[in-house]
Amino acid sequence: MNRPSIDKRIFIVGVPRSGTTLLQSLLATHSEVASFTESHFFARHFGFLPGFAEPVLTRDPAPRVSEFLAENDAVPGDAAQWFTHEGRWRLRVKPLLPFQSRPVARRLLRVLDELAQRRDLTTWVEKTPRHLRYIPFLERLAGSEQSPQFVHLVREGMQVVASLHEASQNWQRPYDVDTCVARWNRDVALSLSRLAAPHDHFVLYEELTTRPEPTLRRLLAGLDLPWEDTMLEQYGQAAAALKTNDETWKAGVGRRIRPAATSDRALAHEQQERVRESLRADLYRQIADAVARRSDTLDSSS
């Protein structure tokens, strides 16, 4: 049976606890879009090693591919079967892993393609926040094909640090406050460096949660997707399908859209003061200013 070819690959990236799951849930309600649980394909299996110009395969992704398919109630397609059959022996030979980096990465992209194609859809949205660091690699993988689209979800630093610190207490490796600050500073700086990239789009959490419809409309226009009125009504159902049972910190995503304030609950006053001193708030302001200018341009031309 012939399946439709993939037209758009969209990655949602950013600092964890910035609203990426909310945005993914909203896009996942679109009739032309397929979405899935977080794949972690590149973040967990490709590393940045000295002497290599781009990320290299450092861990066998086959177990994660099988787990990911189970999370999404999907049977393996041709790309996924490679990880369990003919490609399995190669992935077990660790010295060979770096030399398989690009071929394996392309197969991982095709795993996502197949899941969308089985739903007869030509656009998919993948959300793993840390894939932010792999954007240049993902662009190079596309080669002469249509470049992926990257949607950066950016949120004010204090709230992200508080929420990330609180949520991580249920993770295998909890983050202390300083680690959360460093993560926000580093990742928002990476997003800022992509402001001029032609396939990158920027959404502010504060705008998404206070003015969801106009914010979504602008994003969809940039992604060349039509607006659908049901998106703001059905995102809660989509959110339930996009999280695993272990992701307890995502429990509130399907509730009514409104800004969440975590800092007063999760951080003591002295912690908040230390965070303010360490956060590079100028990074957020630069992105917010650029988003405002783009919004003004779009509004004046419409």
mmCIF file of C-alpha atoms in Angstrom:
data_model
loop_
_atom_site.group_PDB
_atom_site.id
_atom_site.type_symbol
_atom_site.label_atom_id
_atom_site.label_comp_id
_atom_site.label_asym_id
_atom_site.label_seq_id
_atom_site.Cartn_x
_atom_site.Cartn_y
_atom_site.Cartn_z
ATOM 1 C CA MET A 1 0.000 0.000 0.000
ATOM 2 C CA ASN A 2 1.411 3.395 -0.986
ATOM 3 C CA ARG A 3 1.663 5.884 1.849
ATOM 4 C CA PRO A 4 1.819 9.683 1.474
ATOM 5 C CA SER A 5 5.302 11.196 1.544
ATOM 6 C CA ILE A 6 6.216 13.355 4.515
ATOM 7 C CA ASP A 7 5.823 17.052 3.822
ATOM 8 C CA LYS A 8 6.822 18.601 7.183
ATOM 9 C CA ARG A 9 8.959 17.463 10.092
ATOM 10 C CA ILE A 10 8.478 19.818 13.038
ATOM 11 C CA PHE A 11 10.523 19.721 16.250
ATOM 12 C CA ILE A 12 9.420 21.582 19.391
ATOM 13 C CA VAL A 13 12.470 22.480 21.461
ATOM 14 C CA GLY A 14 13.400 24.587 24.470
ATOM 15 C CA VAL A 15 14.146 24.377 28.163
ATOM 16 C CA PRO A 16 12.070 21.731 29.987
ATOM 17 C CA ARG A 17 9.085 23.183 31.880
ATOM 18 C CA SER A 18 8.707 26.006 29.368
ATOM 19 C CA GLY A 19 5.311 24.866 28.071
ATOM 20 C CA THR A 20 6.570 22.576 25.320
ATOM 21 C CA THR A 21 4.044 19.848 26.147
ATOM 22 C CA LEU A 22 1.173 22.342 26.060
ATOM 23 C CA LEU A 23 2.239 23.593 22.643
ATOM 24 C CA GLN A 24 2.709 20.053 21.354
ATOM 25 C CA SER A 25 -0.783 19.123 22.579
ATOM 26 C CA LEU A 26 -2.302 22.094 20.785
ATOM 27 C CA LEU A 27 -0.572 21.251 17.502
ATOM 28 C CA ALA A 28 -1.405 17.556 17.896
ATOM 29 C CA THR A 29 -5.124 18.341 17.707
ATOM 30 C CA HIS A 30 -4.669 19.607 14.145
ATOM 31 C CA SER A 31 -6.236 17.298 11.570
ATOM 32 C CA GLU A 32 -3.090 17.413 9.387
ATOM 33 C CA VAL A 33 -0.585 16.708 12.168
ATOM 34 C CA ALA A 34 0.658 13.500 13.781
ATOM 35 C CA SER A 35 2.446 13.593 17.106
ATOM 36 C CA PHE A 36 3.891 11.146 19.602
ATOM 37 C CA THR A 37 5.392 10.745 23.044
ATOM 38 C CA GLU A 38 8.850 12.261 23.491
ATOM 39 C CA SER A 39 11.230 10.147 21.413
ATOM 40 C CA HIS A 40 14.530 11.210 23.050
ATOM 41 C CA PHE A 41 16.118 9.592 19.987
ATOM 42 C CA PHE A 42 18.983 12.032 19.546
ATOM 43 C CA ALA A 43 19.322 13.436 23.055
ATOM 44 C CA ARG A 44 19.890 10.018 24.630
ATOM 45 C CA HIS A 45 21.911 8.254 21.962
ATOM 46 C CA PHE A 46 24.105 10.868 20.271
ATOM 47 C CA GLY A 47 26.871 12.679 22.110
ATOM 48 C CA PHE A 48 29.252 15.561 21.482
ATOM 49 C CA LEU A 49 32.766 14.107 21.586
ATOM 50 C CA PRO A 50 36.161 15.808 21.172
ATOM 51 C CA GLY A 51 37.499 15.516 17.643
ATOM 52 C CA PHE A 52 34.093 15.090 16.001
ATOM 53 C CA ALA A 53 32.466 17.936 14.079
ATOM 54 C CA GLU A 54 28.920 16.774 14.830
ATOM 55 C CA PRO A 55 27.108 14.514 17.307
ATOM 56 C CA VAL A 56 28.040 10.848 17.088
ATOM 57 C CA LEU A 57 26.126 7.719 17.992
ATOM 58 C CA THR A 58 27.267 6.595 21.443
ATOM 59 C CA ARG A 59 24.456 4.275 22.592
ATOM 60 C CA ASP A 60 22.369 1.620 20.894
ATOM 61 C CA PRO A 61 18.910 3.205 20.324
ATOM 62 C CA ALA A 62 17.169 -0.111 19.580
ATOM 63 C CA PRO A 63 15.682 -0.568 23.092
ATOM 64 C CA ARG A 64 14.311 2.980 23.013
ATOM 65 C CA VAL A 65 12.809 2.447 19.547
ATOM 66 C CA SER A 66 10.889 -0.583 20.829
ATOM 67 C CA GLU A 67 9.785 1.279 23.947
ATOM 68 C CA PHE A 68 8.723 4.305 21.901
ATOM 69 C CA LEU A 69 6.597 2.181 19.561
ATOM 70 C CA ALA A 70 4.912 0.556 22.559
ATOM 71 C CA GLU A 71 4.149 3.973 24.078
ATOM 72 C CA ASN A 72 2.418 4.934 20.845
ATOM 73 C CA ASP A 73 0.604 1.613 20.297
ATOM 74 C CA ALA A 74 2.430 1.160 16.996
ATOM 75 C CA VAL A 75 3.802 -1.924 15.271
ATOM 76 C CA PRO A 76 7.300 -1.665 13.740
ATOM 77 C CA GLY A 77 7.558 -0.413 10.175
ATOM 78 C CA ASP A 78 10.518 -1.047 7.889
ATOM 79 C CA ALA A 79 12.746 1.536 9.573
ATOM 80 C CA ALA A 80 11.966 0.287 13.086
ATOM 81 C CA GLN A 81 12.455 -3.352 12.108
ATOM 82 C CA TRP A 82 16.026 -2.566 11.092
ATOM 83 C CA PHE A 83 16.799 -1.872 14.755
ATOM 84 C CA THR A 84 15.516 -5.273 15.841
ATOM 85 C CA HIS A 85 16.716 -7.439 12.936
ATOM 86 C CA GLU A 86 19.438 -6.807 10.365
ATOM 87 C CA GLY A 87 20.872 -3.732 12.068
ATOM 88 C CA ARG A 88 20.960 -5.235 15.554
ATOM 89 C CA TRP A 89 24.349 -6.920 15.302
ATOM 90 C CA ARG A 90 26.037 -3.714 14.113
ATOM 91 C CA LEU A 91 24.654 -1.714 17.029
ATOM 92 C CA ARG A 92 26.074 -4.225 19.491
ATOM 93 C CA VAL A 93 29.635 -3.538 18.324
ATOM 94 C CA LYS A 94 30.402 -0.345 20.239
ATOM 95 C CA PRO A 95 33.533 0.700 18.270
ATOM 96 C CA LEU A 96 31.353 0.842 15.155
ATOM 97 C CA LEU A 97 28.736 3.164 16.645
ATOM 98 C CA PRO A 98 30.341 6.529 15.708
ATOM 99 C CA PHE A 99 30.702 5.433 12.085
ATOM 100 C CA GLN A 100 26.987 4.681 11.873
ATOM 101 C CA SER A 101 25.880 8.067 13.191
ATOM 102 C CA ARG A 102 24.248 9.555 10.106
ATOM 103 C CA PRO A 103 22.703 6.333 8.703
ATOM 104 C CA VAL A 104 21.192 5.461 12.087
ATOM 105 C CA ALA A 105 19.977 9.035 12.623
ATOM 106 C CA ARG A 106 18.218 8.987 9.255
ATOM 107 C CA ARG A 107 16.556 5.693 10.161
ATOM 108 C CA LEU A 108 15.336 7.208 13.414
ATOM 109 C CA LEU A 109 13.749 10.044 11.463
ATOM 110 C CA ARG A 110 12.088 7.468 9.232
ATOM 111 C CA VAL A 111 10.645 5.735 12.307
ATOM 112 C CA LEU A 112 8.779 8.987 12.987
ATOM 113 C CA ASP A 113 7.866 9.304 9.300
ATOM 114 C CA GLU A 114 6.322 5.834 9.336
ATOM 115 C CA LEU A 115 4.169 6.567 12.367
ATOM 116 C CA ALA A 116 2.716 9.618 10.628
ATOM 117 C CA GLN A 117 2.279 7.813 7.305
ATOM 118 C CA ARG A 118 0.351 4.991 8.963
ATOM 119 C CA ARG A 119 -2.146 7.643 10.018
ATOM 120 C CA ASP A 120 -2.205 8.901 6.408
ATOM 121 C CA LEU A 121 -0.685 12.195 7.524
ATOM 122 C CA THR A 122 2.177 14.104 5.934
ATOM 123 C CA THR A 123 3.190 16.339 8.867
ATOM 124 C CA TRP A 124 4.509 15.311 12.247
ATOM 125 C CA VAL A 125 5.495 17.136 15.419
ATOM 126 C CA GLU A 126 8.132 15.691 17.752
ATOM 127 C CA LYS A 127 8.807 17.231 21.154
ATOM 128 C CA THR A 128 11.987 16.481 23.049
ATOM 129 C CA PRO A 129 13.226 19.760 24.577
ATOM 130 C CA ARG A 130 16.913 18.787 24.496
ATOM 131 C CA HIS A 131 16.823 18.263 20.745
ATOM 132 C CA LEU A 132 17.460 22.014 20.754
ATOM 133 C CA ARG A 133 21.167 21.145 20.886
ATOM 134 C CA TYR A 134 20.902 18.918 17.828
ATOM 135 C CA ILE A 135 19.324 21.399 15.412
ATOM 136 C CA PRO A 136 22.369 21.808 13.103
ATOM 137 C CA PHE A 137 22.772 18.031 12.971
ATOM 138 C CA LEU A 138 19.105 17.509 12.134
ATOM 139 C CA GLU A 139 19.364 20.140 9.395
ATOM 140 C CA ARG A 140 22.362 18.398 7.846
ATOM 141 C CA LEU A 141 20.572 15.036 7.932
ATOM 142 C CA ALA A 142 17.845 16.454 5.707
ATOM 143 C CA GLY A 143 20.360 17.134 2.942
ATOM 144 C CA SER A 144 18.564 18.059 -0.242
ATOM 145 C CA GLU A 145 15.196 17.174 1.311
ATOM 146 C CA GLN A 146 12.923 19.792 2.806
ATOM 147 C CA SER A 147 14.534 21.167 5.961
ATOM 148 C CA PRO A 148 12.869 20.411 9.312
ATOM 149 C CA GLN A 149 11.037 23.214 11.100
ATOM 150 C CA PHE A 150 12.039 24.087 14.669
ATOM 151 C CA VAL A 151 9.645 25.719 17.120
ATOM 152 C CA HIS A 152 11.351 27.270 20.152
ATOM 153 C CA LEU A 153 9.144 27.647 23.219
ATOM 154 C CA VAL A 154 10.701 30.292 25.488
ATOM 155 C CA ARG A 155 9.551 31.123 29.021
ATOM 156 C CA GLU A 156 10.715 33.658 31.599
ATOM 157 C CA GLY A 157 13.634 32.259 33.582
ATOM 158 C CA MET A 158 12.500 32.412 37.196
ATOM 159 C CA GLN A 159 9.373 30.346 36.558
ATOM 160 C CA VAL A 160 11.284 27.781 34.493
ATOM 161 C CA VAL A 161 13.954 27.358 37.156
ATOM 162 C CA ALA A 162 11.323 26.907 39.877
ATOM 163 C CA SER A 163 9.247 24.457 37.853
ATOM 164 C CA LEU A 164 12.267 22.496 36.619
ATOM 165 C CA HIS A 165 13.694 22.235 40.122
ATOM 166 C CA GLU A 166 10.355 21.043 41.500
ATOM 167 C CA ALA A 167 9.588 18.548 38.722
ATOM 168 C CA SER A 168 13.090 17.067 38.713
ATOM 169 C CA GLN A 169 12.697 15.847 42.280
ATOM 170 C CA ASN A 170 10.796 12.900 40.760
ATOM 171 C CA TRP A 171 13.548 12.195 38.214
ATOM 172 C CA GLN A 172 16.439 9.787 38.520
ATOM 173 C CA ARG A 173 18.818 12.753 38.796
ATOM 174 C CA PRO A 174 17.172 15.723 40.514
ATOM 175 C CA TYR A 175 18.451 19.195 39.557
ATOM 176 C CA ASP A 176 19.629 21.658 42.149
ATOM 177 C CA VAL A 177 18.728 25.304 41.622
ATOM 178 C CA ASP A 178 22.107 26.279 40.179
ATOM 179 C CA THR A 179 21.889 23.489 37.617
ATOM 180 C CA CYS A 180 18.434 24.720 36.566
ATOM 181 C CA VAL A 181 19.755 28.259 36.136
ATOM 182 C CA ALA A 182 22.690 27.055 34.060
ATOM 183 C CA ARG A 183 20.351 24.967 31.899
ATOM 184 C CA TRP A 184 18.063 27.930 31.234
ATOM 185 C CA ASN A 185 20.952 30.293 30.455
ATOM 186 C CA ARG A 186 22.619 27.855 28.080
ATOM 187 C CA ASP A 187 19.516 26.705 26.235
ATOM 188 C CA VAL A 188 17.918 30.135 25.839
ATOM 189 C CA ALA A 189 21.253 31.390 24.471
ATOM 190 C CA LEU A 190 21.089 28.590 21.894
ATOM 191 C CA SER A 191 17.566 29.632 20.922
ATOM 192 C CA LEU A 192 18.685 33.254 20.649
ATOM 193 C CA SER A 193 21.455 32.214 18.258
ATOM 194 C CA ARG A 194 18.791 30.815 15.917
ATOM 195 C CA LEU A 195 16.737 34.012 15.595
ATOM 196 C CA ALA A 196 17.764 34.586 11.978
ATOM 197 C CA ALA A 197 17.430 30.951 10.886
ATOM 198 C CA PRO A 198 14.792 30.624 8.127
ATOM 199 C CA HIS A 199 13.147 27.468 9.478
ATOM 200 C CA ASP A 200 12.977 28.460 13.153
ATOM 201 C CA HIS A 201 9.859 29.829 14.854
ATOM 202 C CA PHE A 202 9.573 31.376 18.323
ATOM 203 C CA VAL A 203 6.688 31.235 20.790
ATOM 204 C CA LEU A 204 6.663 32.904 24.190
ATOM 205 C CA TYR A 205 4.992 30.908 26.942
ATOM 206 C CA GLU A 206 3.553 34.092 28.429
ATOM 207 C CA GLU A 207 1.802 34.916 25.143
ATOM 208 C CA LEU A 208 0.665 31.351 24.521
ATOM 209 C CA THR A 209 -1.039 31.162 27.913
ATOM 210 C CA THR A 210 -2.599 34.650 27.916
ATOM 211 C CA ARG A 211 -3.456 35.007 24.215
ATOM 212 C CA PRO A 212 -3.518 31.445 22.879
ATOM 213 C CA GLU A 213 -5.526 32.000 19.698
ATOM 214 C CA PRO A 214 -3.529 34.848 18.100
ATOM 215 C CA THR A 215 -0.265 33.231 19.203
ATOM 216 C CA LEU A 216 -1.241 29.907 17.642
ATOM 217 C CA ARG A 217 -2.532 31.566 14.495
ATOM 218 C CA ARG A 218 0.816 33.270 13.908
ATOM 219 C CA LEU A 219 2.696 30.026 14.469
ATOM 220 C CA LEU A 220 0.453 28.061 12.120
ATOM 221 C CA ALA A 221 0.883 30.730 9.442
ATOM 222 C CA GLY A 222 4.648 30.360 9.768
ATOM 223 C CA LEU A 223 4.366 26.572 9.514
ATOM 224 C CA ASP A 224 2.017 26.881 6.522
ATOM 225 C CA LEU A 225 -0.807 25.082 8.318
ATOM 226 C CA PRO A 226 -4.422 26.295 8.306
ATOM 227 C CA TRP A 227 -6.155 27.416 11.477
ATOM 228 C CA GLU A 228 -8.700 24.993 12.987
ATOM 229 C CA ASP A 229 -11.186 26.179 15.612
ATOM 230 C CA THR A 230 -11.164 22.843 17.425
ATOM 231 C CA MET A 231 -7.514 23.186 18.467
ATOM 232 C CA LEU A 232 -8.303 25.158 21.621
ATOM 233 C CA GLU A 233 -11.144 22.805 22.533
ATOM 234 C CA GLN A 234 -9.545 19.383 22.068
ATOM 235 C CA TYR A 235 -5.952 19.816 23.198
ATOM 236 C CA GLY A 236 -6.682 18.130 26.531
ATOM 237 C CA GLN A 237 -7.480 14.848 24.789
ATOM 238 C CA ALA A 238 -4.275 15.109 22.785
ATOM 239 C CA ALA A 239 -2.254 15.825 25.927
ATOM 240 C CA ALA A 240 -3.394 12.577 27.536
ATOM 241 C CA ALA A 241 -2.111 10.563 24.568
ATOM 242 C CA LEU A 242 1.268 12.311 24.491
ATOM 243 C CA LYS A 243 2.480 11.491 27.988
ATOM 244 C CA THR A 244 3.563 8.215 29.505
ATOM 245 C CA ASN A 245 2.494 6.881 32.891
ATOM 246 C CA ASP A 246 5.901 7.791 34.324
ATOM 247 C CA GLU A 247 5.622 11.468 33.370
ATOM 248 C CA THR A 248 3.677 12.532 36.444
ATOM 249 C CA TRP A 249 4.942 16.135 36.146
ATOM 250 C CA LYS A 250 2.809 16.530 33.001
ATOM 251 C CA ALA A 251 -0.446 15.792 34.822
ATOM 252 C CA GLY A 252 -1.830 19.311 34.545
ATOM 253 C CA VAL A 253 -1.209 19.920 30.846
ATOM 254 C CA GLY A 254 -4.787 19.260 29.730
ATOM 255 C CA ARG A 255 -6.337 21.815 32.081
ATOM 256 C CA ARG A 256 -7.588 25.242 31.093
ATOM 257 C CA ILE A 257 -4.836 27.306 29.482
ATOM 258 C CA ARG A 258 -3.510 29.925 31.879
ATOM 259 C CA PRO A 259 -0.082 31.060 33.090
ATOM 260 C CA ALA A 260 1.356 28.876 35.824
ATOM 261 C CA ALA A 261 3.370 30.451 38.644
ATOM 262 C CA THR A 262 5.629 28.025 40.479
ATOM 263 C CA SER A 263 8.380 30.167 41.992
ATOM 264 C CA ASP A 264 6.596 31.164 45.213
ATOM 265 C CA ARG A 265 5.764 27.555 45.981
ATOM 266 C CA ALA A 266 8.988 25.870 44.891
ATOM 267 C CA LEU A 267 11.694 28.391 45.816
ATOM 268 C CA ALA A 268 12.407 30.113 49.102
ATOM 269 C CA HIS A 269 12.941 33.883 49.053
ATOM 270 C CA GLU A 270 16.724 33.588 49.335
ATOM 271 C CA GLN A 271 16.757 31.046 46.478
ATOM 272 C CA GLN A 272 14.786 33.433 44.291
ATOM 273 C CA GLU A 273 17.265 36.205 45.007
ATOM 274 C CA ARG A 274 20.174 33.949 44.037
ATOM 275 C CA VAL A 275 18.390 32.926 40.858
ATOM 276 C CA ARG A 276 17.778 36.569 39.888
ATOM 277 C CA GLU A 277 21.471 37.307 40.258
ATOM 278 C CA SER A 278 22.491 34.365 38.049
ATOM 279 C CA LEU A 279 19.839 34.372 35.336
ATOM 280 C CA ARG A 280 20.711 36.080 32.071
ATOM 281 C CA ALA A 281 17.376 37.864 31.768
ATOM 282 C CA ASP A 282 18.715 39.822 28.781
ATOM 283 C CA LEU A 283 18.478 36.651 26.667
ATOM 284 C CA TYR A 284 14.732 36.443 27.208
ATOM 285 C CA ARG A 285 14.275 40.162 26.509
ATOM 286 C CA GLN A 286 16.120 39.907 23.197
ATOM 287 C CA ILE A 287 13.924 37.020 22.042
ATOM 288 C CA ALA A 288 10.757 38.712 23.303
ATOM 289 C CA ASP A 289 11.660 41.903 21.433
ATOM 290 C CA ALA A 290 12.258 39.953 18.227
ATOM 291 C CA VAL A 291 8.949 38.098 18.603
ATOM 292 C CA ALA A 292 7.144 41.411 19.152
ATOM 293 C CA ARG A 293 8.696 42.937 16.030
ATOM 294 C CA ARG A 294 7.719 39.928 13.947
ATOM 295 C CA SER A 295 4.183 40.011 15.324
ATOM 296 C CA ASP A 296 3.853 43.688 14.475
ATOM 297 C CA THR A 297 5.085 43.004 10.955
ATOM 298 C CA LEU A 298 2.619 40.165 10.432
ATOM 299 C CA ASP A 299 -0.288 42.150 11.902
ATOM 300 C CA SER A 300 0.421 45.167 9.690
ATOM 301 C CA SER A 301 0.650 43.047 6.544
ATOM 302 C CA SER A 302 -2.552 41.069 7.190
#
